[in-house]
Amino acid sequence: MLAIHLLCNNLEHPIIPHLQHWIKSNQCRHQVSLISLKEEAKGGDILLLISCSDYISSKIASKYSKIFVIHASDLPKGRGWSPHVWTLLDGAEELTISLIEAHEKIDQGDIWAQEKIAIAPSDLFDEIDSKLFAAEIRLIEKAVRLIESGQKVGTRQIGEASYFPKRTPEDSEIDPSKPLSDTFNKIRLMDVNRYPAFFKLHGSEFIIEIKKRV
């Protein structure tokens, strides 16, 4: 039985129900806890950083056998913030999610496993999240299996690195003068509940909500 901590800073993040379901499904196999503060990281076998912006000090790191980060890009490309959103804004129709070992330099640890998921051009943010979170859960499972088996499979990141900046509310703004065909990709990626797409017109600001007709 492994002692595992899942660290996600925001307990309102949409991945939380998926993490809670995984914990419930594995509570007979392992001692798993969901934490939101790095100060709660008291030590164990595995610390997994999921949608986590905290920097883990060497003092905390020394309390765990292994610390992993899940990052939604094909590293070393796409280091930084909100990588899956920036990648899809660039027109990609596939995402790579990486399981990496935590490193003192952010997003530069060895790659232990990767998952690729196809994103249809008609997928909305909630459908994308569903695919993304399912892949992240699979990587959590893989991390646990690798540690259980005693394998060390990490490989260095190879290639030219690129970096994404932190997104701001202004990044969700839509230009109302542009045709919908030009702005749809941006609109569909914006989280209606947390970072909604919006536009300004006639002295007012309007939020855009989008859903598929079924």
PDB file of C-alpha atoms in Angstrom:
ATOM      1  CA  MET A   1       0.000   0.000   0.000  1.00  0.00           C
ATOM      2  CA  LEU A   2       1.390   3.374  -1.066  1.00  0.00           C
ATOM      3  CA  ALA A   3       0.870   6.716   0.655  1.00  0.00           C
ATOM      4  CA  ILE A   4      -0.191   9.104  -2.117  1.00  0.00           C
ATOM      5  CA  HIS A   5      -1.034  12.808  -2.021  1.00  0.00           C
ATOM      6  CA  LEU A   6      -2.786  14.557  -4.911  1.00  0.00           C
ATOM      7  CA  LEU A   7      -2.119  18.301  -4.745  1.00  0.00           C
ATOM      8  CA  CYS A   8      -4.533  20.579  -6.618  1.00  0.00           C
ATOM      9  CA  ASN A   9      -4.585  24.220  -5.500  1.00  0.00           C
ATOM     10  CA  ASN A  10      -8.190  24.938  -6.425  1.00  0.00           C
ATOM     11  CA  LEU A  11     -10.822  22.671  -4.889  1.00  0.00           C
ATOM     12  CA  GLU A  12     -13.353  24.223  -7.300  1.00  0.00           C
ATOM     13  CA  HIS A  13     -11.339  23.063 -10.314  1.00  0.00           C
ATOM     14  CA  PRO A  14     -13.421  20.848 -12.635  1.00  0.00           C
ATOM     15  CA  ILE A  15     -10.936  17.975 -12.308  1.00  0.00           C
ATOM     16  CA  ILE A  16     -11.728  17.594  -8.596  1.00  0.00           C
ATOM     17  CA  PRO A  17     -14.706  15.200  -9.053  1.00  0.00           C
ATOM     18  CA  HIS A  18     -12.502  12.994 -11.241  1.00  0.00           C
ATOM     19  CA  LEU A  19      -9.785  12.923  -8.587  1.00  0.00           C
ATOM     20  CA  GLN A  20     -12.319  12.155  -5.870  1.00  0.00           C
ATOM     21  CA  HIS A  21     -13.714   9.273  -7.916  1.00  0.00           C
ATOM     22  CA  TRP A  22     -10.215   7.872  -8.437  1.00  0.00           C
ATOM     23  CA  ILE A  23      -9.471   8.139  -4.726  1.00  0.00           C
ATOM     24  CA  LYS A  24     -12.692   6.309  -3.861  1.00  0.00           C
ATOM     25  CA  SER A  25     -11.875   3.580  -6.388  1.00  0.00           C
ATOM     26  CA  ASN A  26      -8.393   3.078  -4.930  1.00  0.00           C
ATOM     27  CA  GLN A  27      -8.940   3.534  -1.201  1.00  0.00           C
ATOM     28  CA  CYS A  28      -8.674  -0.227  -0.617  1.00  0.00           C
ATOM     29  CA  ARG A  29      -5.336  -0.420  -2.465  1.00  0.00           C
ATOM     30  CA  HIS A  30      -3.599   2.722  -1.262  1.00  0.00           C
ATOM     31  CA  GLN A  31      -3.734   5.499   1.288  1.00  0.00           C
ATOM     32  CA  VAL A  32      -4.695   8.449  -0.913  1.00  0.00           C
ATOM     33  CA  SER A  33      -5.437  12.033   0.131  1.00  0.00           C
ATOM     34  CA  LEU A  34      -6.501  15.093  -1.869  1.00  0.00           C
ATOM     35  CA  ILE A  35      -4.838  18.273  -0.619  1.00  0.00           C
ATOM     36  CA  SER A  36      -4.967  21.888  -1.796  1.00  0.00           C
ATOM     37  CA  LEU A  37      -2.062  23.448   0.109  1.00  0.00           C
ATOM     38  CA  LYS A  38       1.586  22.493  -0.129  1.00  0.00           C
ATOM     39  CA  GLU A  39       1.751  22.871   3.649  1.00  0.00           C
ATOM     40  CA  GLU A  40      -0.481  19.790   3.827  1.00  0.00           C
ATOM     41  CA  ALA A  41       2.154  17.736   2.017  1.00  0.00           C
ATOM     42  CA  LYS A  42       3.469  15.910   5.081  1.00  0.00           C
ATOM     43  CA  GLY A  43       5.266  13.114   3.247  1.00  0.00           C
ATOM     44  CA  GLY A  44       4.666   9.723   1.695  1.00  0.00           C
ATOM     45  CA  ASP A  45       5.535   7.621  -1.317  1.00  0.00           C
ATOM     46  CA  ILE A  46       4.120   9.784  -4.127  1.00  0.00           C
ATOM     47  CA  LEU A  47       3.136  13.433  -4.440  1.00  0.00           C
ATOM     48  CA  LEU A  48       1.255  14.220  -7.664  1.00  0.00           C
ATOM     49  CA  LEU A  49       0.874  17.853  -8.722  1.00  0.00           C
ATOM     50  CA  ILE A  50      -2.292  18.338 -10.763  1.00  0.00           C
ATOM     51  CA  SER A  51      -3.349  21.810 -11.956  1.00  0.00           C
ATOM     52  CA  CYS A  52      -0.983  23.049  -9.278  1.00  0.00           C
ATOM     53  CA  SER A  53       0.850  26.377  -9.415  1.00  0.00           C
ATOM     54  CA  ASP A  54       2.849  25.867  -6.207  1.00  0.00           C
ATOM     55  CA  TYR A  55       6.619  25.559  -6.242  1.00  0.00           C
ATOM     56  CA  ILE A  56       7.646  22.539  -4.194  1.00  0.00           C
ATOM     57  CA  SER A  57      10.681  23.255  -2.044  1.00  0.00           C
ATOM     58  CA  SER A  58      13.484  20.783  -1.490  1.00  0.00           C
ATOM     59  CA  LYS A  59      12.290  20.479   2.112  1.00  0.00           C
ATOM     60  CA  ILE A  60       8.891  19.185   0.979  1.00  0.00           C
ATOM     61  CA  ALA A  61      10.415  17.099  -1.814  1.00  0.00           C
ATOM     62  CA  SER A  62      12.624  15.271   0.674  1.00  0.00           C
ATOM     63  CA  LYS A  63       9.505  13.893   2.374  1.00  0.00           C
ATOM     64  CA  TYR A  64       8.435  11.875  -0.691  1.00  0.00           C
ATOM     65  CA  SER A  65       9.978   9.007  -2.610  1.00  0.00           C
ATOM     66  CA  LYS A  66       8.809  10.541  -5.884  1.00  0.00           C
ATOM     67  CA  ILE A  67       7.056  13.720  -6.997  1.00  0.00           C
ATOM     68  CA  PHE A  68       5.285  13.897 -10.350  1.00  0.00           C
ATOM     69  CA  VAL A  69       3.725  16.706 -12.352  1.00  0.00           C
ATOM     70  CA  ILE A  70       1.034  16.278 -15.000  1.00  0.00           C
ATOM     71  CA  HIS A  71       1.459  18.836 -17.769  1.00  0.00           C
ATOM     72  CA  ALA A  72      -0.765  19.089 -20.839  1.00  0.00           C
ATOM     73  CA  SER A  73       1.818  19.569 -23.566  1.00  0.00           C
ATOM     74  CA  ASP A  74       4.384  17.640 -25.593  1.00  0.00           C
ATOM     75  CA  LEU A  75       7.351  18.755 -23.517  1.00  0.00           C
ATOM     76  CA  PRO A  76       9.718  20.472 -23.900  1.00  0.00           C
ATOM     77  CA  LYS A  77       7.296  22.349 -26.152  1.00  0.00           C
ATOM     78  CA  GLY A  78       4.613  24.197 -24.248  1.00  0.00           C
ATOM     79  CA  ARG A  79       6.174  24.741 -20.872  1.00  0.00           C
ATOM     80  CA  GLY A  80       4.322  27.259 -18.756  1.00  0.00           C
ATOM     81  CA  TRP A  81       0.681  28.084 -18.189  1.00  0.00           C
ATOM     82  CA  SER A  82      -2.580  26.624 -19.584  1.00  0.00           C
ATOM     83  CA  PRO A  83      -0.708  24.672 -22.268  1.00  0.00           C
ATOM     84  CA  HIS A  84      -3.699  22.804 -23.698  1.00  0.00           C
ATOM     85  CA  VAL A  85      -5.621  26.037 -24.294  1.00  0.00           C
ATOM     86  CA  TRP A  86      -2.722  27.768 -26.026  1.00  0.00           C
ATOM     87  CA  THR A  87      -2.021  24.641 -28.091  1.00  0.00           C
ATOM     88  CA  LEU A  88      -5.612  24.392 -29.325  1.00  0.00           C
ATOM     89  CA  LEU A  89      -5.756  28.127 -30.005  1.00  0.00           C
ATOM     90  CA  ASP A  90      -2.836  27.521 -32.364  1.00  0.00           C
ATOM     91  CA  GLY A  91      -5.065  25.130 -34.321  1.00  0.00           C
ATOM     92  CA  ALA A  92      -3.909  21.746 -33.009  1.00  0.00           C
ATOM     93  CA  GLU A  93      -6.316  18.801 -33.225  1.00  0.00           C
ATOM     94  CA  GLU A  94      -4.335  16.591 -30.844  1.00  0.00           C
ATOM     95  CA  LEU A  95      -3.042  17.117 -27.333  1.00  0.00           C
ATOM     96  CA  THR A  96      -0.154  15.410 -25.587  1.00  0.00           C
ATOM     97  CA  ILE A  97      -0.319  15.099 -21.809  1.00  0.00           C
ATOM     98  CA  SER A  98       2.966  14.408 -20.050  1.00  0.00           C
ATOM     99  CA  LEU A  99       3.740  12.765 -16.725  1.00  0.00           C
ATOM    100  CA  ILE A 100       7.049  14.225 -15.604  1.00  0.00           C
ATOM    101  CA  GLU A 101       9.220  14.026 -12.548  1.00  0.00           C
ATOM    102  CA  ALA A 102       9.226  17.266 -10.563  1.00  0.00           C
ATOM    103  CA  HIS A 103      12.341  19.366 -11.124  1.00  0.00           C
ATOM    104  CA  GLU A 104      13.746  22.483  -9.481  1.00  0.00           C
ATOM    105  CA  LYS A 105      13.313  24.156 -12.874  1.00  0.00           C
ATOM    106  CA  ILE A 106       9.610  24.300 -13.669  1.00  0.00           C
ATOM    107  CA  ASP A 107       8.342  21.819 -16.297  1.00  0.00           C
ATOM    108  CA  GLN A 108      11.840  20.498 -17.020  1.00  0.00           C
ATOM    109  CA  GLY A 109      11.749  17.112 -15.300  1.00  0.00           C
ATOM    110  CA  ASP A 110      12.240  13.738 -16.968  1.00  0.00           C
ATOM    111  CA  ILE A 111       9.251  12.366 -18.887  1.00  0.00           C
ATOM    112  CA  TRP A 112       7.886   9.112 -17.462  1.00  0.00           C
ATOM    113  CA  ALA A 113       4.810   8.669 -19.657  1.00  0.00           C
ATOM    114  CA  GLN A 114       2.636  10.484 -22.182  1.00  0.00           C
ATOM    115  CA  GLU A 115      -0.922  10.248 -23.449  1.00  0.00           C
ATOM    116  CA  LYS A 116      -2.210  11.602 -26.746  1.00  0.00           C
ATOM    117  CA  ILE A 117      -5.850  12.583 -27.223  1.00  0.00           C
ATOM    118  CA  ALA A 118      -7.670  13.699 -30.358  1.00  0.00           C
ATOM    119  CA  ILE A 119      -9.656  16.921 -30.137  1.00  0.00           C
ATOM    120  CA  ALA A 120     -12.348  17.433 -32.757  1.00  0.00           C
ATOM    121  CA  PRO A 121     -12.756  20.979 -34.118  1.00  0.00           C
ATOM    122  CA  SER A 122     -16.351  20.879 -32.847  1.00  0.00           C
ATOM    123  CA  ASP A 123     -15.457  19.869 -29.265  1.00  0.00           C
ATOM    124  CA  LEU A 124     -16.473  22.442 -26.668  1.00  0.00           C
ATOM    125  CA  PHE A 125     -14.538  23.207 -23.489  1.00  0.00           C
ATOM    126  CA  ASP A 126     -16.438  20.702 -21.348  1.00  0.00           C
ATOM    127  CA  GLU A 127     -15.892  17.911 -23.885  1.00  0.00           C
ATOM    128  CA  ILE A 128     -12.211  18.795 -24.086  1.00  0.00           C
ATOM    129  CA  ASP A 129     -11.971  18.786 -20.295  1.00  0.00           C
ATOM    130  CA  SER A 130     -13.587  15.350 -20.164  1.00  0.00           C
ATOM    131  CA  LYS A 131     -10.975  13.917 -22.554  1.00  0.00           C
ATOM    132  CA  LEU A 132      -8.139  15.746 -20.817  1.00  0.00           C
ATOM    133  CA  PHE A 133      -9.102  14.666 -17.307  1.00  0.00           C
ATOM    134  CA  ALA A 134      -9.570  11.040 -18.376  1.00  0.00           C
ATOM    135  CA  ALA A 135      -6.034  11.081 -19.780  1.00  0.00           C
ATOM    136  CA  GLU A 136      -4.693  12.634 -16.583  1.00  0.00           C
ATOM    137  CA  ILE A 137      -6.338   9.915 -14.494  1.00  0.00           C
ATOM    138  CA  ARG A 138      -4.717   7.281 -16.725  1.00  0.00           C
ATOM    139  CA  LEU A 139      -1.347   8.918 -16.122  1.00  0.00           C
ATOM    140  CA  ILE A 140      -1.941   8.903 -12.368  1.00  0.00           C
ATOM    141  CA  GLU A 141      -2.650   5.172 -12.615  1.00  0.00           C
ATOM    142  CA  LYS A 142       0.504   4.679 -14.662  1.00  0.00           C
ATOM    143  CA  ALA A 143       2.610   6.605 -12.150  1.00  0.00           C
ATOM    144  CA  VAL A 144       1.353   4.417  -9.319  1.00  0.00           C
ATOM    145  CA  ARG A 145       1.990   1.203 -11.270  1.00  0.00           C
ATOM    146  CA  LEU A 146       5.531   2.270 -12.140  1.00  0.00           C
ATOM    147  CA  ILE A 147       6.372   3.060  -8.531  1.00  0.00           C
ATOM    148  CA  GLU A 148       4.788  -0.195  -7.351  1.00  0.00           C
ATOM    149  CA  SER A 149       6.921  -2.150  -9.811  1.00  0.00           C
ATOM    150  CA  GLY A 150      10.092  -0.312  -8.861  1.00  0.00           C
ATOM    151  CA  GLN A 151      10.680   0.837 -12.434  1.00  0.00           C
ATOM    152  CA  LYS A 152      12.475   4.063 -13.273  1.00  0.00           C
ATOM    153  CA  VAL A 153      11.609   4.931 -16.825  1.00  0.00           C
ATOM    154  CA  GLY A 154      12.112   8.683 -16.972  1.00  0.00           C
ATOM    155  CA  THR A 155      13.822  10.102 -20.049  1.00  0.00           C
ATOM    156  CA  ARG A 156      15.258  13.564 -20.568  1.00  0.00           C
ATOM    157  CA  GLN A 157      13.250  16.102 -22.491  1.00  0.00           C
ATOM    158  CA  ILE A 158      14.706  16.427 -25.971  1.00  0.00           C
ATOM    159  CA  GLY A 159      14.276  19.263 -28.436  1.00  0.00           C
ATOM    160  CA  GLU A 160      13.778  23.000 -28.449  1.00  0.00           C
ATOM    161  CA  ALA A 161      11.689  24.335 -25.580  1.00  0.00           C
ATOM    162  CA  SER A 162       8.838  26.807 -25.955  1.00  0.00           C
ATOM    163  CA  TYR A 163       6.931  28.659 -23.263  1.00  0.00           C
ATOM    164  CA  PHE A 164       3.341  29.778 -22.778  1.00  0.00           C
ATOM    165  CA  PRO A 165       2.448  32.844 -20.678  1.00  0.00           C
ATOM    166  CA  LYS A 166      -0.136  32.920 -17.917  1.00  0.00           C
ATOM    167  CA  ARG A 167      -3.595  33.599 -19.278  1.00  0.00           C
ATOM    168  CA  THR A 168      -5.538  36.644 -18.108  1.00  0.00           C
ATOM    169  CA  PRO A 169      -9.253  37.529 -18.372  1.00  0.00           C
ATOM    170  CA  GLU A 170      -8.377  39.725 -21.347  1.00  0.00           C
ATOM    171  CA  ASP A 171      -7.293  36.614 -23.264  1.00  0.00           C
ATOM    172  CA  SER A 172     -10.964  35.570 -23.370  1.00  0.00           C
ATOM    173  CA  GLU A 173     -12.046  38.721 -25.208  1.00  0.00           C
ATOM    174  CA  ILE A 174     -13.614  38.228 -28.639  1.00  0.00           C
ATOM    175  CA  ASP A 175     -13.477  40.807 -31.420  1.00  0.00           C
ATOM    176  CA  PRO A 176     -17.133  41.327 -32.461  1.00  0.00           C
ATOM    177  CA  SER A 177     -16.072  42.747 -35.827  1.00  0.00           C
ATOM    178  CA  LYS A 178     -14.675  39.378 -36.910  1.00  0.00           C
ATOM    179  CA  PRO A 179     -16.855  36.644 -38.462  1.00  0.00           C
ATOM    180  CA  LEU A 180     -17.923  33.754 -36.232  1.00  0.00           C
ATOM    181  CA  SER A 181     -15.946  31.311 -38.363  1.00  0.00           C
ATOM    182  CA  ASP A 182     -12.780  33.164 -37.320  1.00  0.00           C
ATOM    183  CA  THR A 183     -13.604  33.365 -33.611  1.00  0.00           C
ATOM    184  CA  PHE A 184     -15.357  30.034 -32.974  1.00  0.00           C
ATOM    185  CA  ASN A 185     -12.164  28.203 -32.034  1.00  0.00           C
ATOM    186  CA  LYS A 186     -11.470  30.744 -29.309  1.00  0.00           C
ATOM    187  CA  ILE A 187     -15.066  30.850 -28.065  1.00  0.00           C
ATOM    188  CA  ARG A 188     -15.341  27.059 -27.737  1.00  0.00           C
ATOM    189  CA  LEU A 189     -12.196  26.839 -25.598  1.00  0.00           C
ATOM    190  CA  MET A 190     -13.266  29.351 -22.971  1.00  0.00           C
ATOM    191  CA  ASP A 191     -14.635  27.857 -19.744  1.00  0.00           C
ATOM    192  CA  VAL A 192     -18.135  29.340 -19.408  1.00  0.00           C
ATOM    193  CA  ASN A 193     -18.033  29.037 -15.620  1.00  0.00           C
ATOM    194  CA  ARG A 194     -14.512  30.268 -14.888  1.00  0.00           C
ATOM    195  CA  TYR A 195     -13.095  32.181 -17.874  1.00  0.00           C
ATOM    196  CA  PRO A 196     -16.013  32.958 -20.207  1.00  0.00           C
ATOM    197  CA  ALA A 197     -15.528  34.420 -23.645  1.00  0.00           C
ATOM    198  CA  PHE A 198     -16.821  37.976 -23.862  1.00  0.00           C
ATOM    199  CA  PHE A 199     -16.977  40.961 -26.166  1.00  0.00           C
ATOM    200  CA  LYS A 200     -17.471  44.695 -25.782  1.00  0.00           C
ATOM    201  CA  LEU A 201     -20.017  46.575 -27.887  1.00  0.00           C
ATOM    202  CA  HIS A 202     -22.118  49.730 -27.566  1.00  0.00           C
ATOM    203  CA  GLY A 203     -20.546  50.584 -24.232  1.00  0.00           C
ATOM    204  CA  SER A 204     -21.418  47.238 -22.641  1.00  0.00           C
ATOM    205  CA  GLU A 205     -19.661  43.944 -22.019  1.00  0.00           C
ATOM    206  CA  PHE A 206     -21.370  40.709 -23.056  1.00  0.00           C
ATOM    207  CA  ILE A 207     -20.559  37.160 -21.939  1.00  0.00           C
ATOM    208  CA  ILE A 208     -20.849  34.395 -24.527  1.00  0.00           C
ATOM    209  CA  GLU A 209     -22.334  31.038 -23.540  1.00  0.00           C
ATOM    210  CA  ILE A 210     -22.190  28.209 -26.049  1.00  0.00           C
ATOM    211  CA  LYS A 211     -23.603  24.697 -26.083  1.00  0.00           C
ATOM    212  CA  LYS A 212     -24.399  22.084 -28.688  1.00  0.00           C
ATOM    213  CA  ARG A 213     -27.900  21.387 -29.892  1.00  0.00           C
ATOM    214  CA  VAL A 214     -28.758  17.759 -29.181  1.00  0.00           C
TER     215      VAL A 214
END
